[in-house]
PDB file of C-alpha atoms in Angstrom:
ATOM      1  CA  MET A   1       0.000   0.000   0.000  1.00 87.00           C
ATOM      2  CA  GLN A   2       1.314   3.443  -0.905  1.00 94.00           C
ATOM      3  CA  HIS A   3       1.147   6.596   1.232  1.00 96.00           C
ATOM      4  CA  ASP A   4      -1.607   8.275  -0.807  1.00 96.00           C
ATOM      5  CA  GLU A   5      -3.735   5.122  -0.772  1.00 97.00           C
ATOM      6  CA  PHE A   6      -3.297   4.734   3.005  1.00 97.00           C
ATOM      7  CA  ILE A   7      -4.294   8.340   3.720  1.00 98.00           C
ATOM      8  CA  GLY A   8      -7.164   8.132   1.225  1.00 97.00           C
ATOM      9  CA  GLN A   9      -8.510   5.063   2.988  1.00 97.00           C
ATOM     10  CA  VAL A  10      -8.272   6.752   6.391  1.00 97.00           C
ATOM     11  CA  GLN A  11     -10.060   9.798   5.005  1.00 98.00           C
ATOM     12  CA  ALA A  12     -12.837   7.673   3.499  1.00 97.00           C
ATOM     13  CA  ARG A  13     -13.322   5.369   6.491  1.00 96.00           C
ATOM     14  CA  ALA A  14     -13.312   8.202   9.017  1.00 96.00           C
ATOM     15  CA  ARG A  15     -15.380  10.390   6.672  1.00 97.00           C
ATOM     16  CA  LEU A  16     -12.931  13.262   7.108  1.00 97.00           C
ATOM     17  CA  ASP A  17     -13.265  16.366   4.972  1.00 96.00           C
ATOM     18  CA  SER A  18      -9.604  16.659   3.977  1.00 97.00           C
ATOM     19  CA  ARG A  19      -6.428  14.707   3.433  1.00 97.00           C
ATOM     20  CA  GLY A  20      -4.817  16.955   6.028  1.00 97.00           C
ATOM     21  CA  ALA A  21      -7.323  15.757   8.615  1.00 97.00           C
ATOM     22  CA  ALA A  22      -6.573  12.153   7.641  1.00 98.00           C
ATOM     23  CA  GLU A  23      -2.836  12.827   7.986  1.00 97.00           C
ATOM     24  CA  ALA A  24      -3.396  14.341  11.437  1.00 97.00           C
ATOM     25  CA  ALA A  25      -5.530  11.382  12.565  1.00 98.00           C
ATOM     26  CA  THR A  26      -2.924   8.935  11.283  1.00 98.00           C
ATOM     27  CA  ARG A  27      -0.041  10.746  12.968  1.00 96.00           C
ATOM     28  CA  ALA A  28      -1.875  11.117  16.296  1.00 96.00           C
ATOM     29  CA  THR A  29      -2.990   7.493  16.390  1.00 97.00           C
ATOM     30  CA  LEU A  30       0.306   5.938  15.358  1.00 96.00           C
ATOM     31  CA  GLU A  31       2.466   8.109  17.625  1.00 93.00           C
ATOM     32  CA  THR A  32       0.270   7.176  20.575  1.00 94.00           C
ATOM     33  CA  LEU A  33       0.202   3.510  19.587  1.00 95.00           C
ATOM     34  CA  ALA A  34       4.009   3.549  19.336  1.00 92.00           C
ATOM     35  CA  GLU A  35       4.178   4.795  22.925  1.00 91.00           C
ATOM     36  CA  ARG A  36       1.831   2.060  24.086  1.00 92.00           C
ATOM     37  CA  ILE A  37       3.135  -1.088  22.374  1.00 92.00           C
ATOM     38  CA  PRO A  38       6.592  -2.653  22.775  1.00 89.00           C
ATOM     39  CA  ALA A  39       9.351  -1.059  20.688  1.00 85.00           C
ATOM     40  CA  GLY A  40      10.014  -4.216  18.654  1.00 88.00           C
ATOM     41  CA  LEU A  41       6.372  -4.520  17.684  1.00 91.00           C
ATOM     42  CA  SER A  42       6.232  -0.832  16.824  1.00 91.00           C
ATOM     43  CA  GLU A  43       9.207  -1.277  14.495  1.00 91.00           C
ATOM     44  CA  ASN A  44       7.588  -4.355  12.916  1.00 92.00           C
ATOM     45  CA  VAL A  45       4.410  -2.385  12.193  1.00 94.00           C
ATOM     46  CA  ALA A  46       6.378   0.628  10.903  1.00 94.00           C
ATOM     47  CA  ALA A  47       8.381  -1.565   8.527  1.00 94.00           C
ATOM     48  CA  GLN A  48       5.188  -2.789   6.848  1.00 95.00           C
ATOM     49  CA  LEU A  49       3.634   0.642   6.369  1.00 96.00           C
ATOM     50  CA  PRO A  50       4.464   3.213   3.704  1.00 95.00           C
ATOM     51  CA  GLN A  51       7.674   4.967   4.773  1.00 94.00           C
ATOM     52  CA  GLU A  52       6.041   8.319   5.580  1.00 94.00           C
ATOM     53  CA  ILE A  53       3.367   6.577   7.661  1.00 95.00           C
ATOM     54  CA  GLY A  54       5.796   4.233   9.405  1.00 94.00           C
ATOM     55  CA  GLU A  55       7.889   7.189  10.543  1.00 93.00           C
ATOM     56  CA  HIS A  56       5.101   8.143  12.950  1.00 92.00           C
ATOM     57  CA  MET A  57       5.843   4.915  14.810  1.00 90.00           C
ATOM     58  CA  ARG A  58       9.597   5.494  14.805  1.00 84.00           C
ATOM     59  CA  ARG A  59       9.613   9.022  16.258  1.00 64.00           C
ATOM     60  CA  VAL A  60       9.224   7.814  19.806  1.00 60.00           C
ATOM     61  CA  GLU A  61      12.526   8.332  21.605  1.00 53.00           C
ATOM     62  CA  THR A  62      13.517   6.102  24.471  1.00 49.00           C
ATOM     63  CA  SER A  63      16.303   6.013  27.000  1.00 45.00           C
ATOM     64  CA  PRO A  64      17.069   3.440  29.696  1.00 49.00           C
ATOM     65  CA  ASP A  65      15.967   5.929  32.349  1.00 47.00           C
ATOM     66  CA  HIS A  66      12.791   7.004  30.571  1.00 46.00           C
ATOM     67  CA  PRO A  67      11.307   4.365  28.270  1.00 51.00           C
ATOM     68  CA  VAL A  68       8.382   5.699  26.296  1.00 60.00           C
ATOM     69  CA  THR A  69       7.365   2.497  24.579  1.00 61.00           C
ATOM     70  CA  GLY A  70       5.290  -0.179  26.213  1.00 67.00           C
ATOM     71  CA  VAL A  71       3.868   2.509  28.507  1.00 76.00           C
ATOM     72  CA  ARG A  72       0.833   1.340  30.417  1.00 79.00           C
ATOM     73  CA  MET A  73      -2.097   3.655  29.851  1.00 85.00           C
ATOM     74  CA  THR A  74      -5.792   3.303  30.355  1.00 89.00           C
ATOM     75  CA  ARG A  75      -8.229   3.476  27.495  1.00 93.00           C
ATOM     76  CA  GLN A  76      -9.028   7.049  28.524  1.00 94.00           C
ATOM     77  CA  GLU A  77      -5.346   8.047  28.658  1.00 94.00           C
ATOM     78  CA  PHE A  78      -4.727   6.548  25.224  1.00 95.00           C
ATOM     79  CA  PHE A  79      -7.602   8.406  23.588  1.00 96.00           C
ATOM     80  CA  ASP A  80      -6.849  11.619  25.495  1.00 96.00           C
ATOM     81  CA  ARG A  81      -3.364  11.548  23.940  1.00 95.00           C
ATOM     82  CA  VAL A  82      -4.763  10.892  20.476  1.00 96.00           C
ATOM     83  CA  ALA A  83      -7.306  13.708  20.897  1.00 97.00           C
ATOM     84  CA  ARG A  84      -4.673  16.165  22.118  1.00 96.00           C
ATOM     85  CA  ARG A  85      -2.339  15.347  19.221  1.00 95.00           C
ATOM     86  CA  GLU A  86      -5.129  15.482  16.676  1.00 96.00           C
ATOM     87  CA  GLY A  87      -6.739  18.605  18.115  1.00 96.00           C
ATOM     88  CA  LYS A  88     -10.197  17.025  18.437  1.00 96.00           C
ATOM     89  CA  ASP A  89     -12.477  15.952  21.233  1.00 97.00           C
ATOM     90  CA  VAL A  90     -12.193  12.408  22.528  1.00 96.00           C
ATOM     91  CA  PRO A  91     -15.253  10.878  20.785  1.00 96.00           C
ATOM     92  CA  LYS A  92     -14.014  12.097  17.393  1.00 96.00           C
ATOM     93  CA  ALA A  93     -10.483  10.948  18.186  1.00 96.00           C
ATOM     94  CA  VAL A  94     -11.794   7.467  19.073  1.00 96.00           C
ATOM     95  CA  HIS A  95     -13.650   7.328  15.756  1.00 96.00           C
ATOM     96  CA  ASP A  96     -10.611   8.475  13.786  1.00 97.00           C
ATOM     97  CA  ALA A  97      -8.225   6.129  15.634  1.00 96.00           C
ATOM     98  CA  ARG A  98     -10.474   3.156  14.864  1.00 96.00           C
ATOM     99  CA  SER A  99     -10.392   4.109  11.195  1.00 96.00           C
ATOM    100  CA  VAL A 100      -6.603   4.362  11.219  1.00 96.00           C
ATOM    101  CA  ILE A 101      -6.315   0.960  12.909  1.00 95.00           C
ATOM    102  CA  GLU A 102      -8.619  -0.579  10.281  1.00 94.00           C
ATOM    103  CA  VAL A 103      -6.324   0.696   7.523  1.00 96.00           C
ATOM    104  CA  VAL A 104      -3.237  -0.499   9.405  1.00 95.00           C
ATOM    105  CA  GLY A 105      -4.897  -3.913   9.592  1.00 92.00           C
ATOM    106  CA  ASP A 106      -5.284  -3.915   5.809  1.00 91.00           C
ATOM    107  CA  ALA A 107      -1.662  -2.847   5.287  1.00 93.00           C
ATOM    108  CA  VAL A 108       0.229  -5.253   7.547  1.00 93.00           C
ATOM    109  CA  GLN A 109       0.706  -9.004   7.377  1.00 88.00           C
ATOM    110  CA  GLY A 110       1.921 -11.868   9.491  1.00 76.00           C
ATOM    111  CA  GLY A 111      -0.525 -11.591  12.367  1.00 88.00           C
ATOM    112  CA  VAL A 112       0.775  -8.146  13.293  1.00 90.00           C
ATOM    113  CA  THR A 113      -2.712  -6.834  13.988  1.00 90.00           C
ATOM    114  CA  ASP A 114      -3.287  -9.692  16.440  1.00 91.00           C
ATOM    115  CA  LYS A 115       0.044  -8.914  18.128  1.00 92.00           C
ATOM    116  CA  ILE A 116      -0.998  -5.278  18.510  1.00 92.00           C
ATOM    117  CA  ARG A 117      -4.337  -6.332  19.972  1.00 92.00           C
ATOM    118  CA  THR A 118      -2.773  -8.751  22.473  1.00 91.00           C
ATOM    119  CA  SER A 119      -0.190  -6.177  23.577  1.00 91.00           C
ATOM    120  CA  LEU A 120      -3.005  -3.859  24.710  1.00 91.00           C
ATOM    121  CA  ASP A 121      -5.158  -4.306  27.778  1.00 89.00           C
ATOM    122  CA  ASP A 122      -8.561  -5.771  26.962  1.00 90.00           C
ATOM    123  CA  GLU A 123     -10.567  -2.582  27.469  1.00 92.00           C
ATOM    124  CA  LEU A 124      -8.390  -0.526  25.109  1.00 92.00           C
ATOM    125  CA  ALA A 125      -8.175  -3.316  22.535  1.00 92.00           C
ATOM    126  CA  THR A 126     -11.945  -3.759  22.537  1.00 92.00           C
ATOM    127  CA  VAL A 127     -12.559  -0.069  21.862  1.00 92.00           C
ATOM    128  CA  LEU A 128      -9.689   0.445  19.415  1.00 90.00           C
ATOM    129  CA  PHE A 129     -10.498  -2.639  17.339  1.00 89.00           C
ATOM    130  CA  ALA A 130     -14.262  -2.143  17.411  1.00 83.00           C
ATOM    131  CA  GLY A 131     -14.228  -0.563  13.949  1.00 63.00           C
ATOM    132  CA  SER A 132     -15.405   2.836  12.861  1.00 46.00           C
ATOM    133  CA  THR A 133     -18.572   1.848  11.042  1.00 43.00           C
ATOM    134  CA  GLY A 134     -21.611   3.484  12.520  1.00 40.00           C
ATOM    135  CA  THR A 135     -19.786   5.931  14.779  1.00 41.00           C
ATOM    136  CA  ALA A 136     -19.995   9.686  14.575  1.00 41.00           C
ATOM    137  CA  PRO A 137     -18.133  11.270  11.662  1.00 42.00           C
ATOM    138  CA  GLY A 138     -14.890  13.108  12.404  1.00 41.00           C
TER     139      GLY A 138
END
């Protein structure tokens, strides 16, 4: 999948009014996901995405004293971070993040989506992987 196709799919699934909004939703979701999942898994996902998209998962900087990957966060904390980065309220950020995750699921192979899901606590995984169909437009 190419960058333009990925962003176009996010825009269509989230029913966003611009490619810029789809880019913002993608960046916010993937940067937050990269903080939440283990670094190795984040790199695996990034390697299977278009380069420009994958970079959002590689921008997380870690140090031995302050790891910022694999960070435990509640469902609310996760979506608060996405909303803050995207500049939207939480319900719209949830909707957009679900759309991004759907497109990621289409773009990656090798059970990576299942690995993402199992690396999250059940409550967050249930909401994030619930799909965007039927939720409020972003």
